[in-house]
């Protein structure tokens, strides 16, 4: 469509429509045919659609696991993805007392370096992307327990890689602990992570050991359902 037609269809002034179009074009979502001055959507919108489809599919597969783990642990259990160098929670099943609703809710954004799910998602980062994260956002100390140096973060990620699970020990919020594990798709890429969280007085060492086993087993089962084979990599 040409500018005037877009303005008419959207009911906005042509100058306003042009500002939107200019921004969309700058970010690669819209392009223009030089000869006719008509605007059209680019294939970048297909990528967004694919991302949404993948997330919906993962949520559908993961939801029963979240519900089962929440019942078993009597704690909150969540599913998270990485987006723009942040953790985004895409599904949450609250524990019976709803104590951690402020910490985890659908759509909430959290730092990668200070959360259990974030550490799992960071396993998919190569050296250059990890350095880009630090360059853009730093590693702010959210609590006295937060890892805030790149070297310490790399060592922690190596430990997470060996173990297959991550822990947030009051690193994001004082009074809360969590155990998390990564989810891989058929390519072996880490596409999400699941975690269980609770207040420190309930998240004892003994309980967390059992959680590590259960959450890792659930993540491995979900990964297999997404087509991942352990000997893939």
PDB file of C-alpha atoms in Angstrom:
ATOM      1  CA  UNK A   1       0.000   0.000   0.000  1.00  0.00           C
ATOM      2  CA  UNK A   2       0.987   3.611  -0.494  1.00  0.00           C
ATOM      3  CA  UNK A   3       1.287   5.995   2.435  1.00  0.00           C
ATOM      4  CA  UNK A   4      -2.067   7.732   1.881  1.00  0.00           C
ATOM      5  CA  UNK A   5      -3.912   4.404   1.741  1.00  0.00           C
ATOM      6  CA  UNK A   6      -2.225   3.185   4.944  1.00  0.00           C
ATOM      7  CA  UNK A   7      -3.135   6.459   6.686  1.00  0.00           C
ATOM      8  CA  UNK A   8      -6.744   6.151   5.518  1.00  0.00           C
ATOM      9  CA  UNK A   9      -7.066   2.482   6.582  1.00  0.00           C
ATOM     10  CA  UNK A  10      -5.549   3.123  10.031  1.00  0.00           C
ATOM     11  CA  UNK A  11      -7.400   6.390  10.609  1.00  0.00           C
ATOM     12  CA  UNK A  12      -4.260   8.343  11.438  1.00  0.00           C
ATOM     13  CA  UNK A  13      -2.670  11.430   9.862  1.00  0.00           C
ATOM     14  CA  UNK A  14      -0.249  10.692   7.017  1.00  0.00           C
ATOM     15  CA  UNK A  15       2.610  12.295   8.977  1.00  0.00           C
ATOM     16  CA  UNK A  16       2.007   9.914  11.920  1.00  0.00           C
ATOM     17  CA  UNK A  17       1.734   6.891   9.638  1.00  0.00           C
ATOM     18  CA  UNK A  18       4.990   7.902   7.961  1.00  0.00           C
ATOM     19  CA  UNK A  19       6.789   8.033  11.318  1.00  0.00           C
ATOM     20  CA  UNK A  20       5.628   4.498  12.123  1.00  0.00           C
ATOM     21  CA  UNK A  21       6.596   3.257   8.658  1.00  0.00           C
ATOM     22  CA  UNK A  22      10.018   4.896   8.878  1.00  0.00           C
ATOM     23  CA  UNK A  23      10.706   3.150  12.188  1.00  0.00           C
ATOM     24  CA  UNK A  24       9.438  -0.218  10.910  1.00  0.00           C
ATOM     25  CA  UNK A  25      11.606   0.186   7.819  1.00  0.00           C
ATOM     26  CA  UNK A  26      14.642   1.100   9.914  1.00  0.00           C
ATOM     27  CA  UNK A  27      14.243  -2.125  11.929  1.00  0.00           C
ATOM     28  CA  UNK A  28      13.680  -4.272   8.866  1.00  0.00           C
ATOM     29  CA  UNK A  29       9.972  -5.056   9.292  1.00  0.00           C
ATOM     30  CA  UNK A  30       8.827  -2.985   6.310  1.00  0.00           C
ATOM     31  CA  UNK A  31      10.327  -2.166   2.917  1.00  0.00           C
ATOM     32  CA  UNK A  32       9.251  -0.045  -0.018  1.00  0.00           C
ATOM     33  CA  UNK A  33       9.045  -0.535  -3.782  1.00  0.00           C
ATOM     34  CA  UNK A  34      10.974   2.415  -5.162  1.00  0.00           C
ATOM     35  CA  UNK A  35       9.089   2.593  -8.471  1.00  0.00           C
ATOM     36  CA  UNK A  36       5.563   2.627  -6.978  1.00  0.00           C
ATOM     37  CA  UNK A  37       6.255   4.000  -3.447  1.00  0.00           C
ATOM     38  CA  UNK A  38       4.229   1.076  -2.036  1.00  0.00           C
ATOM     39  CA  UNK A  39       5.132  -0.337   1.362  1.00  0.00           C
ATOM     40  CA  UNK A  40       5.143  -4.073   2.130  1.00  0.00           C
ATOM     41  CA  UNK A  41       5.891  -6.312   5.121  1.00  0.00           C
ATOM     42  CA  UNK A  42       9.185  -8.219   5.092  1.00  0.00           C
ATOM     43  CA  UNK A  43       9.835 -11.841   6.032  1.00  0.00           C
ATOM     44  CA  UNK A  44      11.025 -10.636   9.449  1.00  0.00           C
ATOM     45  CA  UNK A  45       7.400 -10.889  10.571  1.00  0.00           C
ATOM     46  CA  UNK A  46       7.515 -14.607   9.713  1.00  0.00           C
ATOM     47  CA  UNK A  47      10.359 -15.008  12.181  1.00  0.00           C
ATOM     48  CA  UNK A  48       8.252 -13.436  14.922  1.00  0.00           C
ATOM     49  CA  UNK A  49       5.394 -15.759  14.026  1.00  0.00           C
ATOM     50  CA  UNK A  50       7.699 -18.762  14.198  1.00  0.00           C
ATOM     51  CA  UNK A  51       8.982 -17.661  17.610  1.00  0.00           C
ATOM     52  CA  UNK A  52       5.437 -17.322  18.941  1.00  0.00           C
ATOM     53  CA  UNK A  53       4.468 -20.724  17.505  1.00  0.00           C
ATOM     54  CA  UNK A  54       7.494 -22.369  19.089  1.00  0.00           C
ATOM     55  CA  UNK A  55       6.779 -20.787  22.480  1.00  0.00           C
ATOM     56  CA  UNK A  56       3.119 -21.858  22.380  1.00  0.00           C
ATOM     57  CA  UNK A  57       4.161 -25.406  21.502  1.00  0.00           C
ATOM     58  CA  UNK A  58       6.723 -25.500  24.306  1.00  0.00           C
ATOM     59  CA  UNK A  59       4.172 -24.136  26.783  1.00  0.00           C
ATOM     60  CA  UNK A  60       1.658 -26.772  25.755  1.00  0.00           C
ATOM     61  CA  UNK A  61       4.211 -29.543  26.279  1.00  0.00           C
ATOM     62  CA  UNK A  62       5.678 -28.134  29.501  1.00  0.00           C
ATOM     63  CA  UNK A  63       2.483 -27.133  31.319  1.00  0.00           C
ATOM     64  CA  UNK A  64       1.640 -30.622  32.678  1.00  0.00           C
ATOM     65  CA  UNK A  65       5.196 -30.936  34.016  1.00  0.00           C
ATOM     66  CA  UNK A  66       4.913 -27.576  35.788  1.00  0.00           C
ATOM     67  CA  UNK A  67       1.649 -28.600  37.408  1.00  0.00           C
ATOM     68  CA  UNK A  68       2.993 -31.978  38.491  1.00  0.00           C
ATOM     69  CA  UNK A  69       6.222 -30.532  39.928  1.00  0.00           C
ATOM     70  CA  UNK A  70       4.341 -27.773  41.747  1.00  0.00           C
ATOM     71  CA  UNK A  71       2.066 -30.343  43.382  1.00  0.00           C
ATOM     72  CA  UNK A  72       4.993 -32.559  44.293  1.00  0.00           C
ATOM     73  CA  UNK A  73       7.207 -29.798  45.705  1.00  0.00           C
ATOM     74  CA  UNK A  74       4.393 -27.540  46.949  1.00  0.00           C
ATOM     75  CA  UNK A  75       6.356 -24.636  45.468  1.00  0.00           C
ATOM     76  CA  UNK A  76       6.169 -22.337  42.443  1.00  0.00           C
ATOM     77  CA  UNK A  77       7.408 -23.787  39.152  1.00  0.00           C
ATOM     78  CA  UNK A  78       8.056 -21.744  36.014  1.00  0.00           C
ATOM     79  CA  UNK A  79       9.043 -21.877  32.346  1.00  0.00           C
ATOM     80  CA  UNK A  80      11.327 -19.166  30.953  1.00  0.00           C
ATOM     81  CA  UNK A  81      12.990 -18.180  27.694  1.00  0.00           C
ATOM     82  CA  UNK A  82      15.758 -15.741  26.770  1.00  0.00           C
ATOM     83  CA  UNK A  83      14.767 -12.605  24.911  1.00  0.00           C
ATOM     84  CA  UNK A  84      16.960  -9.574  24.251  1.00  0.00           C
ATOM     85  CA  UNK A  85      19.529 -10.658  26.859  1.00  0.00           C
ATOM     86  CA  UNK A  86      16.906 -11.082  29.599  1.00  0.00           C
ATOM     87  CA  UNK A  87      14.908 -13.895  31.164  1.00  0.00           C
ATOM     88  CA  UNK A  88      11.207 -13.777  30.262  1.00  0.00           C
ATOM     89  CA  UNK A  89       8.808 -15.995  32.212  1.00  0.00           C
ATOM     90  CA  UNK A  90       6.260 -17.479  29.781  1.00  0.00           C
ATOM     91  CA  UNK A  91       4.388 -19.785  32.160  1.00  0.00           C
ATOM     92  CA  UNK A  92       4.146 -20.107  35.941  1.00  0.00           C
ATOM     93  CA  UNK A  93       2.306 -22.429  38.318  1.00  0.00           C
ATOM     94  CA  UNK A  94       2.175 -20.858  41.771  1.00  0.00           C
ATOM     95  CA  UNK A  95       2.817 -22.747  44.965  1.00  0.00           C
ATOM     96  CA  UNK A  96      -0.098 -23.235  47.352  1.00  0.00           C
ATOM     97  CA  UNK A  97       0.695 -20.145  49.441  1.00  0.00           C
ATOM     98  CA  UNK A  98       1.522 -17.845  46.462  1.00  0.00           C
ATOM     99  CA  UNK A  99       4.513 -16.482  48.380  1.00  0.00           C
ATOM    100  CA  UNK A 100       6.666 -15.766  45.326  1.00  0.00           C
ATOM    101  CA  UNK A 101       4.074 -14.202  43.017  1.00  0.00           C
ATOM    102  CA  UNK A 102       6.056 -10.959  42.873  1.00  0.00           C
ATOM    103  CA  UNK A 103       9.230 -12.803  41.887  1.00  0.00           C
ATOM    104  CA  UNK A 104       7.783 -14.881  39.054  1.00  0.00           C
ATOM    105  CA  UNK A 105       4.753 -14.133  36.928  1.00  0.00           C
ATOM    106  CA  UNK A 106       4.023 -14.529  33.231  1.00  0.00           C
ATOM    107  CA  UNK A 107       5.712 -11.776  31.242  1.00  0.00           C
ATOM    108  CA  UNK A 108       8.060 -10.763  34.051  1.00  0.00           C
ATOM    109  CA  UNK A 109      11.612  -9.952  32.972  1.00  0.00           C
ATOM    110  CA  UNK A 110      14.630 -10.906  35.087  1.00  0.00           C
ATOM    111  CA  UNK A 111      18.431 -10.781  34.694  1.00  0.00           C
ATOM    112  CA  UNK A 112      20.186 -13.781  33.181  1.00  0.00           C
ATOM    113  CA  UNK A 113      23.180 -13.800  35.534  1.00  0.00           C
ATOM    114  CA  UNK A 114      21.212 -13.710  38.796  1.00  0.00           C
ATOM    115  CA  UNK A 115      18.600 -16.427  38.223  1.00  0.00           C
ATOM    116  CA  UNK A 116      18.693 -20.205  37.959  1.00  0.00           C
ATOM    117  CA  UNK A 117      16.819 -20.228  34.647  1.00  0.00           C
ATOM    118  CA  UNK A 118      19.065 -17.431  33.408  1.00  0.00           C
ATOM    119  CA  UNK A 119      22.210 -19.436  34.060  1.00  0.00           C
ATOM    120  CA  UNK A 120      20.705 -22.368  32.142  1.00  0.00           C
ATOM    121  CA  UNK A 121      19.832 -20.104  29.210  1.00  0.00           C
ATOM    122  CA  UNK A 122      23.335 -18.615  29.254  1.00  0.00           C
ATOM    123  CA  UNK A 123      24.737 -22.070  28.452  1.00  0.00           C
ATOM    124  CA  UNK A 124      23.630 -21.373  24.887  1.00  0.00           C
ATOM    125  CA  UNK A 125      25.759 -18.203  24.668  1.00  0.00           C
ATOM    126  CA  UNK A 126      29.145 -18.285  22.991  1.00  0.00           C
ATOM    127  CA  UNK A 127      32.041 -16.132  24.230  1.00  0.00           C
ATOM    128  CA  UNK A 128      31.204 -13.131  22.047  1.00  0.00           C
ATOM    129  CA  UNK A 129      27.514 -13.104  23.025  1.00  0.00           C
ATOM    130  CA  UNK A 130      28.406 -13.381  26.705  1.00  0.00           C
ATOM    131  CA  UNK A 131      30.736 -10.392  26.341  1.00  0.00           C
ATOM    132  CA  UNK A 132      27.985  -8.488  24.510  1.00  0.00           C
ATOM    133  CA  UNK A 133      25.637  -9.117  27.448  1.00  0.00           C
ATOM    134  CA  UNK A 134      28.189  -7.670  29.872  1.00  0.00           C
ATOM    135  CA  UNK A 135      28.937  -4.745  27.569  1.00  0.00           C
ATOM    136  CA  UNK A 136      25.260  -3.843  27.170  1.00  0.00           C
ATOM    137  CA  UNK A 137      23.875  -4.495  30.638  1.00  0.00           C
ATOM    138  CA  UNK A 138      26.776  -5.283  32.947  1.00  0.00           C
ATOM    139  CA  UNK A 139      26.426  -7.787  35.794  1.00  0.00           C
ATOM    140  CA  UNK A 140      24.764  -5.710  38.520  1.00  0.00           C
ATOM    141  CA  UNK A 141      24.831  -7.068  42.069  1.00  0.00           C
ATOM    142  CA  UNK A 142      21.149  -7.588  42.854  1.00  0.00           C
ATOM    143  CA  UNK A 143      21.970  -8.961  46.311  1.00  0.00           C
ATOM    144  CA  UNK A 144      25.229  -9.598  48.182  1.00  0.00           C
ATOM    145  CA  UNK A 145      25.163 -13.149  46.700  1.00  0.00           C
ATOM    146  CA  UNK A 146      24.903 -12.160  43.018  1.00  0.00           C
ATOM    147  CA  UNK A 147      27.740 -13.149  40.679  1.00  0.00           C
ATOM    148  CA  UNK A 148      28.960  -9.818  39.322  1.00  0.00           C
ATOM    149  CA  UNK A 149      32.224 -10.581  37.507  1.00  0.00           C
ATOM    150  CA  UNK A 150      32.536 -12.152  34.072  1.00  0.00           C
ATOM    151  CA  UNK A 151      35.219 -14.579  35.206  1.00  0.00           C
ATOM    152  CA  UNK A 152      33.100 -15.852  38.101  1.00  0.00           C
ATOM    153  CA  UNK A 153      30.097 -16.148  35.791  1.00  0.00           C
ATOM    154  CA  UNK A 154      32.069 -18.245  33.306  1.00  0.00           C
ATOM    155  CA  UNK A 155      33.188 -20.578  36.107  1.00  0.00           C
ATOM    156  CA  UNK A 156      29.610 -20.892  37.344  1.00  0.00           C
ATOM    157  CA  UNK A 157      28.331 -21.685  33.853  1.00  0.00           C
ATOM    158  CA  UNK A 158      30.972 -24.382  33.449  1.00  0.00           C
ATOM    159  CA  UNK A 159      29.739 -25.969  36.684  1.00  0.00           C
ATOM    160  CA  UNK A 160      26.122 -25.753  35.483  1.00  0.00           C
ATOM    161  CA  UNK A 161      27.122 -27.380  32.195  1.00  0.00           C
ATOM    162  CA  UNK A 162      28.784 -30.313  34.012  1.00  0.00           C
ATOM    163  CA  UNK A 163      25.949 -30.825  36.513  1.00  0.00           C
ATOM    164  CA  UNK A 164      22.992 -30.249  34.222  1.00  0.00           C
ATOM    165  CA  UNK A 165      21.217 -27.941  36.681  1.00  0.00           C
ATOM    166  CA  UNK A 166      21.620 -24.445  38.164  1.00  0.00           C
ATOM    167  CA  UNK A 167      20.881 -22.886  41.532  1.00  0.00           C
ATOM    168  CA  UNK A 168      19.916 -19.366  42.536  1.00  0.00           C
ATOM    169  CA  UNK A 169      20.868 -19.053  46.194  1.00  0.00           C
ATOM    170  CA  UNK A 170      19.361 -15.658  47.107  1.00  0.00           C
ATOM    171  CA  UNK A 171      21.187 -14.165  44.117  1.00  0.00           C
ATOM    172  CA  UNK A 172      18.165 -12.444  42.583  1.00  0.00           C
ATOM    173  CA  UNK A 173      16.137 -11.800  45.721  1.00  0.00           C
ATOM    174  CA  UNK A 174      17.009 -12.208  49.386  1.00  0.00           C
ATOM    175  CA  UNK A 175      14.852 -14.894  50.974  1.00  0.00           C
ATOM    176  CA  UNK A 176      14.317 -16.979  47.818  1.00  0.00           C
ATOM    177  CA  UNK A 177      16.132 -19.972  46.341  1.00  0.00           C
ATOM    178  CA  UNK A 178      15.540 -21.876  43.135  1.00  0.00           C
ATOM    179  CA  UNK A 179      16.706 -24.912  41.168  1.00  0.00           C
ATOM    180  CA  UNK A 180      16.603 -24.858  37.351  1.00  0.00           C
ATOM    181  CA  UNK A 181      17.411 -27.042  34.341  1.00  0.00           C
ATOM    182  CA  UNK A 182      17.736 -26.292  30.592  1.00  0.00           C
ATOM    183  CA  UNK A 183      15.433 -27.502  27.810  1.00  0.00           C
ATOM    184  CA  UNK A 184      16.870 -28.298  24.352  1.00  0.00           C
ATOM    185  CA  UNK A 185      15.170 -28.722  21.001  1.00  0.00           C
ATOM    186  CA  UNK A 186      15.894 -31.227  18.213  1.00  0.00           C
ATOM    187  CA  UNK A 187      18.978 -29.238  17.129  1.00  0.00           C
ATOM    188  CA  UNK A 188      20.503 -29.404  20.601  1.00  0.00           C
ATOM    189  CA  UNK A 189      19.957 -25.667  21.116  1.00  0.00           C
ATOM    190  CA  UNK A 190      18.804 -24.473  24.538  1.00  0.00           C
ATOM    191  CA  UNK A 191      15.368 -22.944  23.907  1.00  0.00           C
ATOM    192  CA  UNK A 192      13.980 -22.613  27.444  1.00  0.00           C
ATOM    193  CA  UNK A 193      14.507 -23.533  31.088  1.00  0.00           C
ATOM    194  CA  UNK A 194      12.288 -24.655  33.939  1.00  0.00           C
ATOM    195  CA  UNK A 195      12.768 -23.891  37.617  1.00  0.00           C
ATOM    196  CA  UNK A 196      11.199 -24.383  41.003  1.00  0.00           C
ATOM    197  CA  UNK A 197      11.430 -21.644  43.613  1.00  0.00           C
ATOM    198  CA  UNK A 198      10.581 -21.177  47.242  1.00  0.00           C
ATOM    199  CA  UNK A 199      11.473 -19.287  50.417  1.00  0.00           C
ATOM    200  CA  UNK A 200      14.772 -20.216  52.046  1.00  0.00           C
ATOM    201  CA  UNK A 201      13.146 -21.621  55.174  1.00  0.00           C
ATOM    202  CA  UNK A 202      11.470 -24.305  53.026  1.00  0.00           C
ATOM    203  CA  UNK A 203      14.211 -24.748  50.429  1.00  0.00           C
ATOM    204  CA  UNK A 204      16.485 -26.856  52.618  1.00  0.00           C
ATOM    205  CA  UNK A 205      19.574 -28.619  51.262  1.00  0.00           C
ATOM    206  CA  UNK A 206      17.792 -31.974  51.489  1.00  0.00           C
ATOM    207  CA  UNK A 207      14.726 -30.730  49.632  1.00  0.00           C
ATOM    208  CA  UNK A 208      16.849 -29.014  46.963  1.00  0.00           C
ATOM    209  CA  UNK A 209      18.793 -32.222  46.312  1.00  0.00           C
ATOM    210  CA  UNK A 210      15.533 -33.998  45.543  1.00  0.00           C
ATOM    211  CA  UNK A 211      14.382 -31.033  43.425  1.00  0.00           C
ATOM    212  CA  UNK A 212      17.600 -31.138  41.371  1.00  0.00           C
ATOM    213  CA  UNK A 213      16.917 -34.737  40.451  1.00  0.00           C
ATOM    214  CA  UNK A 214      13.233 -34.150  39.586  1.00  0.00           C
ATOM    215  CA  UNK A 215      13.655 -30.883  37.689  1.00  0.00           C
ATOM    216  CA  UNK A 216      16.549 -32.279  35.632  1.00  0.00           C
ATOM    217  CA  UNK A 217      14.603 -35.424  34.799  1.00  0.00           C
ATOM    218  CA  UNK A 218      11.591 -33.325  33.737  1.00  0.00           C
ATOM    219  CA  UNK A 219      13.760 -31.054  31.562  1.00  0.00           C
ATOM    220  CA  UNK A 220      15.365 -34.072  29.890  1.00  0.00           C
ATOM    221  CA  UNK A 221      11.949 -35.613  29.219  1.00  0.00           C
ATOM    222  CA  UNK A 222      10.644 -32.349  27.724  1.00  0.00           C
ATOM    223  CA  UNK A 223      13.785 -32.062  25.578  1.00  0.00           C
ATOM    224  CA  UNK A 224      13.224 -35.570  24.228  1.00  0.00           C
ATOM    225  CA  UNK A 225       9.647 -34.633  23.347  1.00  0.00           C
ATOM    226  CA  UNK A 226      11.064 -31.674  21.413  1.00  0.00           C
ATOM    227  CA  UNK A 227      13.239 -34.117  19.451  1.00  0.00           C
ATOM    228  CA  UNK A 228      16.517 -33.773  21.342  1.00  0.00           C
ATOM    229  CA  UNK A 229      18.814 -36.784  21.476  1.00  0.00           C
ATOM    230  CA  UNK A 230      21.487 -36.784  24.159  1.00  0.00           C
ATOM    231  CA  UNK A 231      24.217 -37.944  21.784  1.00  0.00           C
ATOM    232  CA  UNK A 232      23.259 -35.202  19.313  1.00  0.00           C
ATOM    233  CA  UNK A 233      26.129 -32.896  20.321  1.00  0.00           C
TER     234      UNK A 233
END
